[in-house]
Amino acid sequence: MQDEKLAEQHSVLQRLEGEVNRMREFQTVQLPKMVAQRRATQVDLGRRALEVMRRLEMQRQQPTTQSSRDLQMLGERVDQAAQMLSTQLQRRLQRLEELMGELRMQD
């Protein structure tokens, strides 16, 4: 009976050790990859946002026959879009920093 209990405890211990090993592997291999991919995605989104803002600014500066009211509305929309993109990028950067902090704390 004690042999069965010892065998069961040993089995449970081995399963737990296996889980711990898998978690360590995830922490050392997969999590940094995920963080790097997320960072790359955010950098790409930032580049796209800047490109959109540049294009909109170029459109704003081009001479046009539109009325000044239309130009003013376009400028306001560009400013709103720039503010929204800036806020989004700031939130994503903050989240990335939180994830990096958690990763450092786990080490």
mmCIF file of C-alpha atoms in Angstrom:
data_model
loop_
_atom_site.group_PDB
_atom_site.id
_atom_site.type_symbol
_atom_site.label_atom_id
_atom_site.label_comp_id
_atom_site.label_asym_id
_atom_site.label_seq_id
_atom_site.Cartn_x
_atom_site.Cartn_y
_atom_site.Cartn_z
ATOM 1 C CA MET A 1 0.000 0.000 0.000
ATOM 2 C CA GLN A 2 2.810 2.388 0.839
ATOM 3 C CA ASP A 3 4.530 1.376 -2.370
ATOM 4 C CA GLU A 4 1.413 2.416 -4.292
ATOM 5 C CA LYS A 5 1.298 5.757 -2.470
ATOM 6 C CA LEU A 6 4.981 6.347 -3.128
ATOM 7 C CA ALA A 7 4.527 5.434 -6.784
ATOM 8 C CA GLU A 8 1.555 7.794 -7.056
ATOM 9 C CA GLN A 9 3.464 10.608 -5.334
ATOM 10 C CA HIS A 10 6.428 9.988 -7.607
ATOM 11 C CA SER A 11 4.148 10.110 -10.642
ATOM 12 C CA VAL A 12 2.586 13.385 -9.483
ATOM 13 C CA LEU A 13 6.021 14.837 -8.776
ATOM 14 C CA GLN A 14 7.252 13.882 -12.255
ATOM 15 C CA ARG A 15 4.191 15.474 -13.876
ATOM 16 C CA LEU A 16 4.780 18.656 -11.889
ATOM 17 C CA GLU A 17 8.442 18.690 -12.848
ATOM 18 C CA GLY A 18 7.418 18.262 -16.476
ATOM 19 C CA GLU A 19 5.020 21.204 -16.183
ATOM 20 C CA VAL A 20 7.697 23.344 -14.550
ATOM 21 C CA ASN A 21 10.128 22.456 -17.339
ATOM 22 C CA ARG A 22 7.541 23.341 -19.993
ATOM 23 C CA MET A 23 6.845 26.653 -18.249
ATOM 24 C CA ARG A 24 10.543 27.457 -18.073
ATOM 25 C CA GLU A 25 10.956 26.616 -21.738
ATOM 26 C CA PHE A 26 8.014 28.846 -22.599
ATOM 27 C CA GLN A 27 9.454 31.653 -20.492
ATOM 28 C CA THR A 28 12.908 31.408 -22.025
ATOM 29 C CA VAL A 29 11.974 30.616 -25.638
ATOM 30 C CA GLN A 30 8.382 31.362 -26.587
ATOM 31 C CA LEU A 31 7.619 34.450 -24.517
ATOM 32 C CA PRO A 32 10.596 36.483 -25.805
ATOM 33 C CA LYS A 33 9.605 35.522 -29.364
ATOM 34 C CA MET A 34 6.040 36.673 -28.726
ATOM 35 C CA VAL A 35 7.228 39.945 -27.218
ATOM 36 C CA ALA A 36 9.597 40.515 -30.154
ATOM 37 C CA GLN A 37 6.810 39.812 -32.654
ATOM 38 C CA ARG A 38 4.494 42.182 -30.824
ATOM 39 C CA ARG A 39 7.172 44.874 -30.807
ATOM 40 C CA ALA A 40 7.802 44.364 -34.532
ATOM 41 C CA THR A 41 4.073 44.681 -35.182
ATOM 42 C CA GLN A 42 3.901 47.882 -33.159
ATOM 43 C CA VAL A 43 6.893 49.323 -34.988
ATOM 44 C CA ASP A 44 5.219 48.462 -38.293
ATOM 45 C CA LEU A 45 1.969 50.081 -37.156
ATOM 46 C CA GLY A 46 3.925 53.159 -36.127
ATOM 47 C CA ARG A 47 5.570 53.356 -39.542
ATOM 48 C CA ARG A 48 2.221 52.993 -41.273
ATOM 49 C CA ALA A 49 0.683 55.670 -39.065
ATOM 50 C CA LEU A 50 3.524 58.061 -39.849
ATOM 51 C CA GLU A 51 3.174 57.341 -43.564
ATOM 52 C CA VAL A 52 -0.569 58.021 -43.437
ATOM 53 C CA MET A 53 0.045 61.232 -41.525
ATOM 54 C CA ARG A 54 2.698 62.300 -44.079
ATOM 55 C CA ARG A 55 0.341 61.603 -46.967
ATOM 56 C CA LEU A 56 -2.461 63.530 -45.304
ATOM 57 C CA GLU A 57 -0.114 66.424 -44.582
ATOM 58 C CA MET A 58 1.022 66.428 -48.221
ATOM 59 C CA GLN A 59 -2.611 66.473 -49.347
ATOM 60 C CA ARG A 60 -3.299 69.307 -46.956
ATOM 61 C CA GLN A 61 -0.414 71.358 -48.380
ATOM 62 C CA GLN A 62 -1.306 70.821 -52.046
ATOM 63 C CA PRO A 63 -3.007 73.747 -53.738
ATOM 64 C CA THR A 64 -6.630 72.974 -54.341
ATOM 65 C CA THR A 65 -9.798 74.609 -55.532
ATOM 66 C CA GLN A 66 -11.739 73.434 -52.502
ATOM 67 C CA SER A 67 -13.200 76.026 -50.254
ATOM 68 C CA SER A 68 -11.373 77.036 -47.106
ATOM 69 C CA ARG A 69 -14.163 75.405 -45.085
ATOM 70 C CA ASP A 70 -13.478 72.045 -46.744
ATOM 71 C CA LEU A 71 -9.774 72.464 -46.106
ATOM 72 C CA GLN A 72 -10.427 73.340 -42.491
ATOM 73 C CA MET A 73 -12.597 70.232 -42.062
ATOM 74 C CA LEU A 74 -9.893 68.094 -43.671
ATOM 75 C CA GLY A 75 -7.298 69.586 -41.339
ATOM 76 C CA GLU A 76 -9.484 68.837 -38.335
ATOM 77 C CA ARG A 77 -9.938 65.232 -39.447
ATOM 78 C CA VAL A 78 -6.193 64.864 -39.958
ATOM 79 C CA ASP A 79 -5.567 66.258 -36.483
ATOM 80 C CA GLN A 80 -8.156 63.884 -34.990
ATOM 81 C CA ALA A 81 -6.653 60.914 -36.811
ATOM 82 C CA ALA A 82 -3.154 61.871 -35.697
ATOM 83 C CA GLN A 83 -4.315 62.219 -32.093
ATOM 84 C CA MET A 84 -6.124 58.871 -32.235
ATOM 85 C CA LEU A 85 -3.086 57.131 -33.714
ATOM 86 C CA SER A 86 -0.815 58.729 -31.161
ATOM 87 C CA THR A 87 -3.062 57.576 -28.310
ATOM 88 C CA GLN A 88 -3.263 54.055 -29.735
ATOM 89 C CA LEU A 89 0.484 53.806 -30.167
ATOM 90 C CA GLN A 90 1.073 55.140 -26.659
ATOM 91 C CA ARG A 91 -1.276 52.515 -25.172
ATOM 92 C CA ARG A 92 0.375 49.714 -27.103
ATOM 93 C CA LEU A 93 3.839 50.871 -26.112
ATOM 94 C CA GLN A 94 2.758 51.044 -22.472
ATOM 95 C CA ARG A 95 1.369 47.488 -22.684
ATOM 96 C CA LEU A 96 4.597 46.283 -24.262
ATOM 97 C CA GLU A 97 6.585 47.892 -21.467
ATOM 98 C CA GLU A 98 4.350 46.157 -18.919
ATOM 99 C CA LEU A 99 4.932 42.809 -20.618
ATOM 100 C CA MET A 100 8.668 43.409 -20.705
ATOM 101 C CA GLY A 101 8.570 44.312 -17.000
ATOM 102 C CA GLU A 102 6.700 41.104 -16.225
ATOM 103 C CA LEU A 103 9.230 39.146 -18.249
ATOM 104 C CA ARG A 104 12.119 40.741 -16.347
ATOM 105 C CA MET A 105 10.422 40.031 -13.013
ATOM 106 C CA GLN A 106 10.042 36.360 -13.946
ATOM 107 C CA ASP A 107 13.751 36.068 -14.628
#
